[in-house]
């Protein structure tokens, strides 16, 4: 009996060791060059401590030039976006962990766009989040996905729902050719929806900033004009944003009708700016923020 138990123990030890090794390789292969992953690591290592914090989705990474903002304000700015996810993920999985480990910023620039309140922006079963699901900061995510104890703590089980092509997917390199707009007006490219749960989380986010006396500004950075024209129900979206801004005394800077929204050379796709566009936009944004006297 004792010999049998020893064999079982050895088998479990070897299996877990192999599982931990394979899991670490999966995470390293997929996330080594992922900007969101590097972002999480910097947050958890408490090395950011920014004066200006930029929040949002992938547009926060592409549309804002921290180099420009830093040079104009002589302050440290940092982006803690989370690509493809709405406001609840931005608040729960980026801002709250950040504030636990880093100093509060002088100003939060919240990139506002039409996926802010979408319930189906991206699949929450994402290899990026699974890497961190053991952390207490990820309770919101773990409750959202509803992991079992074993899925959370045993090696590889948390990845059982991921297909091979998802686990080992590599992003294609960015486009080098000029952006070629298409006419989406006939079909209606995007439908803006307001998910109640996401909206409630946004109010929670705003209440938190209010209690912490943190300054925040809403910014809708430029998007190509066809996207604006083809977005259905955008008036309802703006009604919600303006209502929240009024309630919490937050300024809104809307650049959706800026002249660069008609210039294809500024964009790499409908909603993401090229380097040239992000630099010109960031100069304009910095001067507009300065005129509002939001920074010391």
Short mmCIF file of C-alpha atoms in Angstrom, two decimals:
data_model
loop_
_atom_site.label_atom_id
_atom_site.label_comp_id
_atom_site.label_asym_id
_atom_site.label_seq_id
_atom_site.Cartn_x
_atom_site.Cartn_y
_atom_site.Cartn_z
CA UNK A 1 0.00 0.00 0.00
CA UNK A 2 2.79 2.38 0.92
CA UNK A 3 4.60 1.60 -2.35
CA UNK A 4 1.39 2.33 -4.29
CA UNK A 5 0.92 5.69 -2.56
CA UNK A 6 4.52 6.63 -3.28
CA UNK A 7 4.00 5.82 -6.96
CA UNK A 8 0.83 7.91 -7.04
CA UNK A 9 2.67 10.82 -5.36
CA UNK A 10 5.56 10.56 -7.84
CA UNK A 11 3.10 10.45 -10.77
CA UNK A 12 1.25 13.54 -9.51
CA UNK A 13 4.52 15.39 -8.92
CA UNK A 14 5.84 14.60 -12.39
CA UNK A 15 2.51 15.48 -14.03
CA UNK A 16 2.24 18.81 -12.20
CA UNK A 17 5.87 19.65 -12.98
CA UNK A 18 5.33 18.99 -16.68
CA UNK A 19 2.05 20.93 -16.59
CA UNK A 20 3.68 23.94 -14.94
CA UNK A 21 6.52 23.88 -17.48
CA UNK A 22 4.16 23.64 -20.48
CA UNK A 23 1.95 26.37 -19.04
CA UNK A 24 4.91 28.69 -18.57
CA UNK A 25 5.99 28.08 -22.15
CA UNK A 26 2.49 28.81 -23.48
CA UNK A 27 2.40 32.10 -21.58
CA UNK A 28 5.90 33.10 -22.59
CA UNK A 29 5.44 32.23 -26.28
CA UNK A 30 2.15 34.12 -26.56
CA UNK A 31 2.71 37.10 -24.31
CA UNK A 32 6.41 37.94 -24.50
CA UNK A 33 5.83 40.70 -27.07
CA UNK A 34 2.28 41.60 -26.06
CA UNK A 35 1.93 45.23 -24.98
CA UNK A 36 -0.95 44.43 -22.61
CA UNK A 37 1.15 41.79 -20.86
CA UNK A 38 4.14 44.13 -20.46
CA UNK A 39 1.66 46.68 -19.15
CA UNK A 40 0.43 44.28 -16.46
CA UNK A 41 3.99 43.41 -15.44
CA UNK A 42 4.88 47.09 -14.99
CA UNK A 43 1.72 47.64 -12.92
CA UNK A 44 2.43 44.70 -10.64
CA UNK A 45 6.10 45.70 -10.28
CA UNK A 46 5.05 49.22 -9.10
CA UNK A 47 7.38 51.00 -11.52
CA UNK A 48 5.00 53.37 -13.33
CA UNK A 49 3.85 56.14 -10.94
CA UNK A 50 2.63 58.40 -13.73
CA UNK A 51 1.43 61.99 -13.43
CA UNK A 52 -0.94 61.51 -16.38
CA UNK A 53 -2.62 58.14 -16.78
CA UNK A 54 -4.24 57.28 -20.11
CA UNK A 55 -6.97 54.62 -20.01
CA UNK A 56 -8.95 52.98 -22.79
CA UNK A 57 -8.71 50.14 -25.28
CA UNK A 58 -6.30 49.67 -28.20
CA UNK A 59 -6.95 53.25 -29.32
CA UNK A 60 -5.24 54.49 -26.17
CA UNK A 61 -2.05 52.76 -27.31
CA UNK A 62 -2.13 53.95 -30.91
CA UNK A 63 -3.73 57.39 -30.69
CA UNK A 64 -1.80 59.00 -27.84
CA UNK A 65 1.87 59.92 -27.93
CA UNK A 66 3.29 59.89 -24.40
CA UNK A 67 6.50 61.39 -25.78
CA UNK A 68 4.58 64.45 -27.01
CA UNK A 69 2.55 64.78 -23.81
CA UNK A 70 5.64 64.44 -21.62
CA UNK A 71 7.59 67.02 -23.60
CA UNK A 72 4.78 69.59 -23.46
CA UNK A 73 3.76 69.13 -19.83
CA UNK A 74 7.18 68.17 -18.48
CA UNK A 75 5.40 65.36 -16.63
CA UNK A 76 5.37 61.57 -16.87
CA UNK A 77 2.46 60.08 -18.80
CA UNK A 78 1.70 56.38 -19.16
CA UNK A 79 -0.90 54.29 -21.01
CA UNK A 80 -2.68 51.44 -19.24
CA UNK A 81 -5.08 50.50 -22.00
CA UNK A 82 -6.55 47.05 -22.50
CA UNK A 83 -7.06 46.18 -26.15
CA UNK A 84 -10.59 45.38 -27.30
CA UNK A 85 -12.32 45.49 -23.90
CA UNK A 86 -15.02 47.77 -22.48
CA UNK A 87 -14.95 50.04 -19.48
CA UNK A 88 -15.45 47.45 -16.72
CA UNK A 89 -12.30 45.53 -17.69
CA UNK A 90 -10.35 48.78 -17.97
CA UNK A 91 -11.41 49.85 -14.48
CA UNK A 92 -11.25 46.52 -12.64
CA UNK A 93 -8.22 44.91 -14.28
CA UNK A 94 -6.03 47.93 -14.96
CA UNK A 95 -6.87 51.01 -12.87
CA UNK A 96 -7.57 49.36 -9.50
CA UNK A 97 -4.45 47.12 -9.57
CA UNK A 98 -2.45 50.13 -10.72
CA UNK A 99 -3.58 52.33 -7.83
CA UNK A 100 -2.81 49.60 -5.28
CA UNK A 101 0.84 49.60 -6.36
CA UNK A 102 1.54 53.03 -7.85
CA UNK A 103 1.00 56.65 -6.88
CA UNK A 104 -2.26 58.34 -7.87
CA UNK A 105 -1.98 60.42 -11.05
CA UNK A 106 -2.71 64.12 -11.30
CA UNK A 107 -5.03 63.41 -14.23
CA UNK A 108 -6.72 60.41 -15.84
CA UNK A 109 -7.39 60.72 -19.57
CA UNK A 110 -10.22 58.28 -20.26
CA UNK A 111 -10.43 57.40 -23.94
CA UNK A 112 -14.14 57.19 -24.71
CA UNK A 113 -15.43 55.25 -27.69
CA UNK A 114 -18.37 53.23 -28.82
CA UNK A 115 -17.26 49.88 -27.36
CA UNK A 116 -17.17 51.35 -23.85
CA UNK A 117 -20.47 49.77 -22.84
CA UNK A 118 -20.58 46.75 -25.14
CA UNK A 119 -21.15 43.37 -23.53
CA UNK A 120 -19.62 41.49 -26.45
CA UNK A 121 -16.51 43.51 -27.23
CA UNK A 122 -14.03 40.64 -26.81
CA UNK A 123 -14.16 37.09 -25.51
CA UNK A 124 -13.25 37.22 -21.79
CA UNK A 125 -11.62 33.78 -22.04
CA UNK A 126 -8.39 35.39 -23.15
CA UNK A 127 -4.92 33.90 -22.73
CA UNK A 128 -3.73 37.29 -21.47
CA UNK A 129 -6.09 37.28 -18.49
CA UNK A 130 -5.68 33.58 -17.81
CA UNK A 131 -2.02 34.19 -17.06
CA UNK A 132 -3.00 36.35 -14.08
CA UNK A 133 -6.14 34.63 -12.84
CA UNK A 134 -4.40 33.55 -9.62
CA UNK A 135 -4.03 37.16 -8.48
CA UNK A 136 -6.54 38.63 -6.04
CA UNK A 137 -6.82 41.69 -8.32
CA UNK A 138 -8.52 39.47 -10.89
CA UNK A 139 -11.52 38.54 -8.77
CA UNK A 140 -13.80 40.45 -11.13
CA UNK A 141 -12.46 38.51 -14.09
CA UNK A 142 -12.58 35.17 -12.26
CA UNK A 143 -16.20 35.78 -11.24
CA UNK A 144 -17.00 36.83 -14.81
CA UNK A 145 -15.61 33.57 -16.24
CA UNK A 146 -16.65 31.53 -13.18
CA UNK A 147 -13.57 29.33 -12.83
CA UNK A 148 -13.64 26.30 -10.56
CA UNK A 149 -11.00 25.98 -7.85
CA UNK A 150 -9.15 23.38 -9.93
CA UNK A 151 -9.23 25.47 -13.10
CA UNK A 152 -7.80 28.39 -11.17
CA UNK A 153 -4.92 26.63 -9.42
CA UNK A 154 -4.01 23.40 -11.24
CA UNK A 155 -1.59 23.80 -14.16
CA UNK A 156 -3.07 23.90 -17.67
CA UNK A 157 -6.69 23.35 -16.57
CA UNK A 158 -7.50 27.03 -16.98
CA UNK A 159 -6.52 26.71 -20.65
CA UNK A 160 -8.73 23.71 -21.38
CA UNK A 161 -11.30 25.87 -23.17
CA UNK A 162 -8.77 27.40 -25.53
CA UNK A 163 -8.34 26.02 -29.03
CA UNK A 164 -4.83 25.34 -30.31
CA UNK A 165 -5.05 28.08 -32.90
CA UNK A 166 -6.00 30.54 -30.14
CA UNK A 167 -3.17 29.47 -27.83
CA UNK A 168 -0.51 29.71 -30.49
CA UNK A 169 -1.93 32.55 -32.55
CA UNK A 170 0.58 35.14 -33.69
CA UNK A 171 -0.51 38.64 -34.58
CA UNK A 172 0.24 39.72 -38.13
CA UNK A 173 2.65 42.66 -38.50
CA UNK A 174 1.10 46.10 -38.79
CA UNK A 175 0.11 47.41 -42.20
CA UNK A 176 2.80 49.26 -44.07
CA UNK A 177 0.62 50.30 -46.99
CA UNK A 178 -1.61 53.37 -46.98
CA UNK A 179 -5.03 53.07 -45.41
CA UNK A 180 -7.69 52.65 -48.06
CA UNK A 181 -11.13 53.70 -46.82
CA UNK A 182 -14.24 51.77 -47.76
CA UNK A 183 -17.80 52.93 -47.95
CA UNK A 184 -19.70 51.38 -45.03
CA UNK A 185 -22.63 53.76 -45.20
CA UNK A 186 -24.95 51.39 -47.04
CA UNK A 187 -25.02 48.67 -44.39
CA UNK A 188 -24.28 50.55 -41.16
CA UNK A 189 -20.86 49.47 -39.96
CA UNK A 190 -21.32 49.62 -36.19
CA UNK A 191 -24.24 49.54 -33.81
CA UNK A 192 -23.68 51.24 -30.47
CA UNK A 193 -25.26 49.34 -27.62
CA UNK A 194 -25.45 50.30 -23.96
CA UNK A 195 -25.13 47.26 -21.71
CA UNK A 196 -26.66 48.01 -18.30
CA UNK A 197 -23.99 46.13 -16.32
CA UNK A 198 -21.18 47.99 -18.11
CA UNK A 199 -22.91 51.31 -17.53
CA UNK A 200 -23.29 50.54 -13.80
CA UNK A 201 -19.59 49.72 -13.64
CA UNK A 202 -18.79 53.06 -15.28
CA UNK A 203 -20.78 54.84 -12.56
CA UNK A 204 -18.86 52.84 -9.96
CA UNK A 205 -15.63 53.92 -11.63
CA UNK A 206 -16.70 57.56 -11.55
CA UNK A 207 -17.80 57.32 -7.91
CA UNK A 208 -14.40 55.88 -7.06
CA UNK A 209 -12.55 58.73 -8.80
CA UNK A 210 -14.82 61.21 -7.05
CA UNK A 211 -14.09 59.74 -3.61
CA UNK A 212 -10.37 59.66 -4.32
CA UNK A 213 -10.51 63.24 -5.61
CA UNK A 214 -8.82 62.19 -8.86
CA UNK A 215 -9.24 64.47 -11.84
CA UNK A 216 -10.51 62.81 -14.99
CA UNK A 217 -11.31 63.96 -18.50
CA UNK A 218 -13.22 62.15 -21.26
CA UNK A 219 -11.53 62.16 -24.66
CA UNK A 220 -12.92 60.75 -27.91
CA UNK A 221 -9.84 60.69 -30.12
CA UNK A 222 -10.14 61.01 -33.92
CA UNK A 223 -11.67 58.23 -36.01
CA UNK A 224 -11.99 58.19 -39.77
CA UNK A 225 -15.16 60.04 -40.77
CA UNK A 226 -16.76 56.99 -42.43
CA UNK A 227 -16.80 55.25 -39.07
CA UNK A 228 -18.65 58.15 -37.46
CA UNK A 229 -21.12 58.39 -40.33
CA UNK A 230 -21.84 54.66 -40.32
CA UNK A 231 -22.29 54.22 -36.57
CA UNK A 232 -25.90 53.53 -35.68
CA UNK A 233 -27.36 54.82 -32.40
CA UNK A 234 -24.38 57.05 -31.66
CA UNK A 235 -26.72 59.79 -30.38
CA UNK A 236 -27.77 57.55 -27.49
CA UNK A 237 -24.13 56.88 -26.69
CA UNK A 238 -23.39 60.60 -26.50
CA UNK A 239 -26.49 61.22 -24.37
CA UNK A 240 -25.11 58.74 -21.82
CA UNK A 241 -21.60 60.20 -21.87
CA UNK A 242 -22.85 63.77 -21.50
CA UNK A 243 -25.14 62.80 -18.64
CA UNK A 244 -22.27 61.15 -16.73
CA UNK A 245 -19.92 64.04 -17.46
CA UNK A 246 -22.48 66.55 -16.21
CA UNK A 247 -23.18 64.55 -13.05
CA UNK A 248 -19.49 64.32 -12.12
CA UNK A 249 -18.37 67.68 -13.52
CA UNK A 250 -16.07 66.08 -16.11
CA UNK A 251 -14.91 67.85 -19.25
CA UNK A 252 -15.38 66.14 -22.64
CA UNK A 253 -12.99 66.63 -25.54
CA UNK A 254 -14.53 65.24 -28.72
CA UNK A 255 -12.28 65.03 -31.80
CA UNK A 256 -14.56 62.95 -34.03
CA UNK A 257 -15.10 65.96 -36.31
CA UNK A 258 -11.52 67.19 -36.30
CA UNK A 259 -10.11 67.93 -39.75
CA UNK A 260 -7.70 64.99 -39.55
CA UNK A 261 -10.73 62.64 -39.56
CA UNK A 262 -10.93 63.21 -43.33
CA UNK A 263 -7.24 62.53 -44.00
CA UNK A 264 -6.38 58.90 -44.79
CA UNK A 265 -2.67 59.56 -44.23
CA UNK A 266 -3.39 59.95 -40.52
CA UNK A 267 -4.89 56.47 -40.08
CA UNK A 268 -3.83 52.86 -40.31
CA UNK A 269 -7.47 51.73 -40.19
CA UNK A 270 -10.87 53.24 -39.40
CA UNK A 271 -10.21 53.90 -35.71
CA UNK A 272 -6.45 53.80 -35.11
CA UNK A 273 -4.06 56.61 -35.92
CA UNK A 274 -0.63 56.27 -37.46
CA UNK A 275 2.42 57.74 -35.70
CA UNK A 276 2.02 61.00 -37.63
CA UNK A 277 -1.65 61.25 -36.66
CA UNK A 278 -1.06 60.40 -33.01
CA UNK A 279 1.64 63.04 -32.70
CA UNK A 280 -0.47 65.79 -34.27
CA UNK A 281 -3.49 64.77 -32.21
CA UNK A 282 -1.44 64.66 -28.97
CA UNK A 283 -0.14 68.18 -29.57
CA UNK A 284 -3.70 69.41 -30.02
CA UNK A 285 -4.88 67.44 -26.97
CA UNK A 286 -2.08 68.78 -24.76
CA UNK A 287 -2.91 72.38 -25.61
CA UNK A 288 -6.63 71.77 -25.03
CA UNK A 289 -5.95 70.16 -21.62
CA UNK A 290 -3.64 73.03 -20.73
CA UNK A 291 -6.39 75.54 -21.53
CA UNK A 292 -8.66 73.75 -19.02
CA UNK A 293 -6.08 74.15 -16.20
CA UNK A 294 -6.38 70.50 -15.17
CA UNK A 295 -2.68 70.08 -14.33
CA UNK A 296 -0.46 71.82 -11.84
#
